Coordinates of C-alpha atoms in Angstrom, one line a residue:
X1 CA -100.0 41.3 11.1
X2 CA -101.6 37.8 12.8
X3 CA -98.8 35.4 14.2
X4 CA -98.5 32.0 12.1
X5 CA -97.0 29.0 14.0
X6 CA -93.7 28.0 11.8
X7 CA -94.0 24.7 9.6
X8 CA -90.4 24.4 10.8
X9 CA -89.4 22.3 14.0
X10 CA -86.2 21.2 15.5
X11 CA -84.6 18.2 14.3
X12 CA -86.0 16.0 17.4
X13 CA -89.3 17.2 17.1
X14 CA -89.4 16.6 13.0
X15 CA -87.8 13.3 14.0
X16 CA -91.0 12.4 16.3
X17 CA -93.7 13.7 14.0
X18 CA -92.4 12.3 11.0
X19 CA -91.2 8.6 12.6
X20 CA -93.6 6.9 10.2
X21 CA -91.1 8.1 7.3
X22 CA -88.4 6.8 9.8
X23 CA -88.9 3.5 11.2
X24 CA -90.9 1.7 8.1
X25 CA -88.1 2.6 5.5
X26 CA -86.3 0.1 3.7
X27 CA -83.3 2.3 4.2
X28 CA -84.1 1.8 8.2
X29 CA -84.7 -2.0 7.3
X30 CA -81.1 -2.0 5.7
X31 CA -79.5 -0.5 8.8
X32 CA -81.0 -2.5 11.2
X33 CA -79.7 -5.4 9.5
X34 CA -76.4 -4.2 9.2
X35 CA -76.4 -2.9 12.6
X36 CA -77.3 -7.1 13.7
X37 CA -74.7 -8.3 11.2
X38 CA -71.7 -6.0 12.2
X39 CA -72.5 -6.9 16.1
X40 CA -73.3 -10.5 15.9
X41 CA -70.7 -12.0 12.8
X42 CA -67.3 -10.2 13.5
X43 CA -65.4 -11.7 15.7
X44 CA -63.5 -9.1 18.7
X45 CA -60.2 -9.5 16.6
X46 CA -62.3 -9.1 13.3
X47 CA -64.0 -6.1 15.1
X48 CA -60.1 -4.5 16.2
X49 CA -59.2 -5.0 12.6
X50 CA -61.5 -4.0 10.6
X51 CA -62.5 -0.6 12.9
X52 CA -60.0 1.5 11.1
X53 CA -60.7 0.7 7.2
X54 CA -64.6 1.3 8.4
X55 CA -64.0 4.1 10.0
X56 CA -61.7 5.5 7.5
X57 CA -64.6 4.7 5.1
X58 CA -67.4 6.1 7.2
X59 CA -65.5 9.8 7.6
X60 CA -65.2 10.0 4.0
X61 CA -68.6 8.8 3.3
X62 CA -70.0 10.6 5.9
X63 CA -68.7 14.0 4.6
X64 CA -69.1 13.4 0.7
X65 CA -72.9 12.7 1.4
X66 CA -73.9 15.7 3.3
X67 CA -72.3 17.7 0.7
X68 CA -74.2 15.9 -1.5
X69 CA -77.8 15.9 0.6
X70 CA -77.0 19.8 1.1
X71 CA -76.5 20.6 -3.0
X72 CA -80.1 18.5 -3.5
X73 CA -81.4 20.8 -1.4
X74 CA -80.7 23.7 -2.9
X75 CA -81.8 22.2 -5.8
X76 CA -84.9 21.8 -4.4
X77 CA -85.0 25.1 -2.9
X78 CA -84.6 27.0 -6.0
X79 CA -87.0 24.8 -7.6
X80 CA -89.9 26.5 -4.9
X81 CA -92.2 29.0 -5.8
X82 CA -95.8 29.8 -4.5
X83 CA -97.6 27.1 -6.7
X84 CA -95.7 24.0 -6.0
X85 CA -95.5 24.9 -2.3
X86 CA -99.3 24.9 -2.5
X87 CA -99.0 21.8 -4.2
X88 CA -96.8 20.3 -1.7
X89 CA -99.2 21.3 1.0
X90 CA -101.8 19.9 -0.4
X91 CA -100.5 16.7 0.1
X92 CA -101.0 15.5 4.0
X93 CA -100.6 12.4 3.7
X94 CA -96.7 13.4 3.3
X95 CA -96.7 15.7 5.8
X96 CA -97.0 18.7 3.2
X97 CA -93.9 20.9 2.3
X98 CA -92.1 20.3 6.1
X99 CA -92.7 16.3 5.0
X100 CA -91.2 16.5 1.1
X101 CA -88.0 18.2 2.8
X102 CA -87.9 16.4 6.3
X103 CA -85.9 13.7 4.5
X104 CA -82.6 16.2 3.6
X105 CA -82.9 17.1 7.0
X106 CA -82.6 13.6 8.0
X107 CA -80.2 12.2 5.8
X108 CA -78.1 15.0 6.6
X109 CA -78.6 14.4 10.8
X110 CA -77.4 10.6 9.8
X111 CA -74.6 11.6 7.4
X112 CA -73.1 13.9 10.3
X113 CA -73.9 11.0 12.9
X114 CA -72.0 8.2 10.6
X115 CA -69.2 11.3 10.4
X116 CA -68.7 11.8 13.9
X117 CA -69.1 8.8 15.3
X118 CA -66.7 6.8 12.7
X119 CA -64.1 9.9 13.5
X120 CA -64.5 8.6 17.2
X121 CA -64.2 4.6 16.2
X122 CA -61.0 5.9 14.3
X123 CA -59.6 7.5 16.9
X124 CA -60.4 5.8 20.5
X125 CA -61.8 2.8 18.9
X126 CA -58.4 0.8 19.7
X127 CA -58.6 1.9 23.2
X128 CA -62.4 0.9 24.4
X129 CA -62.9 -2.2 25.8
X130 CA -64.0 -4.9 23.6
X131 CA -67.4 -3.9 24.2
X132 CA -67.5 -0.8 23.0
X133 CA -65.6 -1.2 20.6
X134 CA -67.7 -3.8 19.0
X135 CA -71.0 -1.7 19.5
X136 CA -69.3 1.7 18.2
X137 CA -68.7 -0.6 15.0
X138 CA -72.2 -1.8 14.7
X139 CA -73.5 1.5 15.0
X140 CA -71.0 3.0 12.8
X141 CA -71.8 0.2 10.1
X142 CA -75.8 0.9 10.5
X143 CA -75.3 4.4 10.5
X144 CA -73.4 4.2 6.8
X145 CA -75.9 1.9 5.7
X146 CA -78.5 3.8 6.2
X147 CA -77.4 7.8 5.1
X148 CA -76.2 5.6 1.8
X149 CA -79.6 4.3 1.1
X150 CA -81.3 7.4 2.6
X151 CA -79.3 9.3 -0.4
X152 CA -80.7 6.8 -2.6
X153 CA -84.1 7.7 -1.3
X154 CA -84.0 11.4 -2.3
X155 CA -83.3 10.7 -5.8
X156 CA -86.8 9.4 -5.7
X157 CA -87.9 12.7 -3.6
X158 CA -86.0 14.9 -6.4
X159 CA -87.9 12.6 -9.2
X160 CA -91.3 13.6 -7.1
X161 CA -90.2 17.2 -7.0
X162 CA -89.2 17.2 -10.9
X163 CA -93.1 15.7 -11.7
X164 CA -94.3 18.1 -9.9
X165 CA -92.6 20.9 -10.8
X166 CA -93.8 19.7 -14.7
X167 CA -97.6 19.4 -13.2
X168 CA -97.3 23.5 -12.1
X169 CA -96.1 24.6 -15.6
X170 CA -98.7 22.5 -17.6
X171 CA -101.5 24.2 -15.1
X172 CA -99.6 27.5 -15.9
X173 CA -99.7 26.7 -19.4
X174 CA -103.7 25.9 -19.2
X175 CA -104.6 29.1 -17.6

């Protein structure tokens, strides 16, 4: 039996070799502006304030979406079989099948980032210095931002999946 090198990296690694999906996203476009706007507009008594209700927010969030990024993907996986992974393959410019799932992966790494780190805003957040405080918001703010719209993104990935998922059983159908 020959050795085959695994389609599947660690998140970091994924995280390098897909970066293109990353960093020119709208969804990373979103969160970089909210990241600015929840640094630069709050004031450090607006920041104090409004850590909690964000946080609060954030946890919840956080939570509900990775369920919900988790159930996709079992949608997706069930939808597999040996022709639309060929299919998926086919298509480098993607990344193949490790690029069509690379973005549950992701969405799921920022959904339990937003989680975490709002859980810490909401529970040291009163006791950083102003700082810290203040950038902990801005992060937490981005970080919702972005595993919000990056949800919104797979419906589009689950739409691609559904279309070609059709395309396999009309070549089915033709054989």
């Amino acid at each position: 039996m020959s050795e085959r090198r695994s389609q599947i990296r660690g998140f970091i690694p994924s995280c390098w070799a897909f970066r293109d999906k990353i960093v020119w996203s709208w969804d990373f476009l979103a969160a970089a502006l909210a990241l600015v706007a929840a640094y630069v507009l709050p004031s450090d008594q607006q920041v104090g304030k409004l850590s909690e209700p964000l946080a609060t927010a954030a946890v919840a969030l956080g939570a509900a979406l990775v369920g919900v990024v988790v159930a996709g993907l079992a949608v997706v996986v069930a939808l597999l079989d040996d022709e639309l992974l060929v299919l998926m393959n086919k298509d480098e410019k993607s990344g193949g099948a490790a690029g069509h799932l690379f973005p549950y992966w992701f969405v799921t790494g920022t959904g339990v980032a937003t989680f975490l780190l709002a859980l810490l805003l909401l529970l040291a957040g009163s006791a950083m210095p102003a700082w810290a405080s203040r950038v902990l918001f801005a992060t937490v703010s981005a970080l919702t931002v972005w595993t919000a719209m990056g949800v919104f993104n797979l419906v589009g990935s689950l739409q691609a999946l559904g279309l070609n998922r059709a395309l396999v059983a009309k070549l089915r159908r033709q054989d």
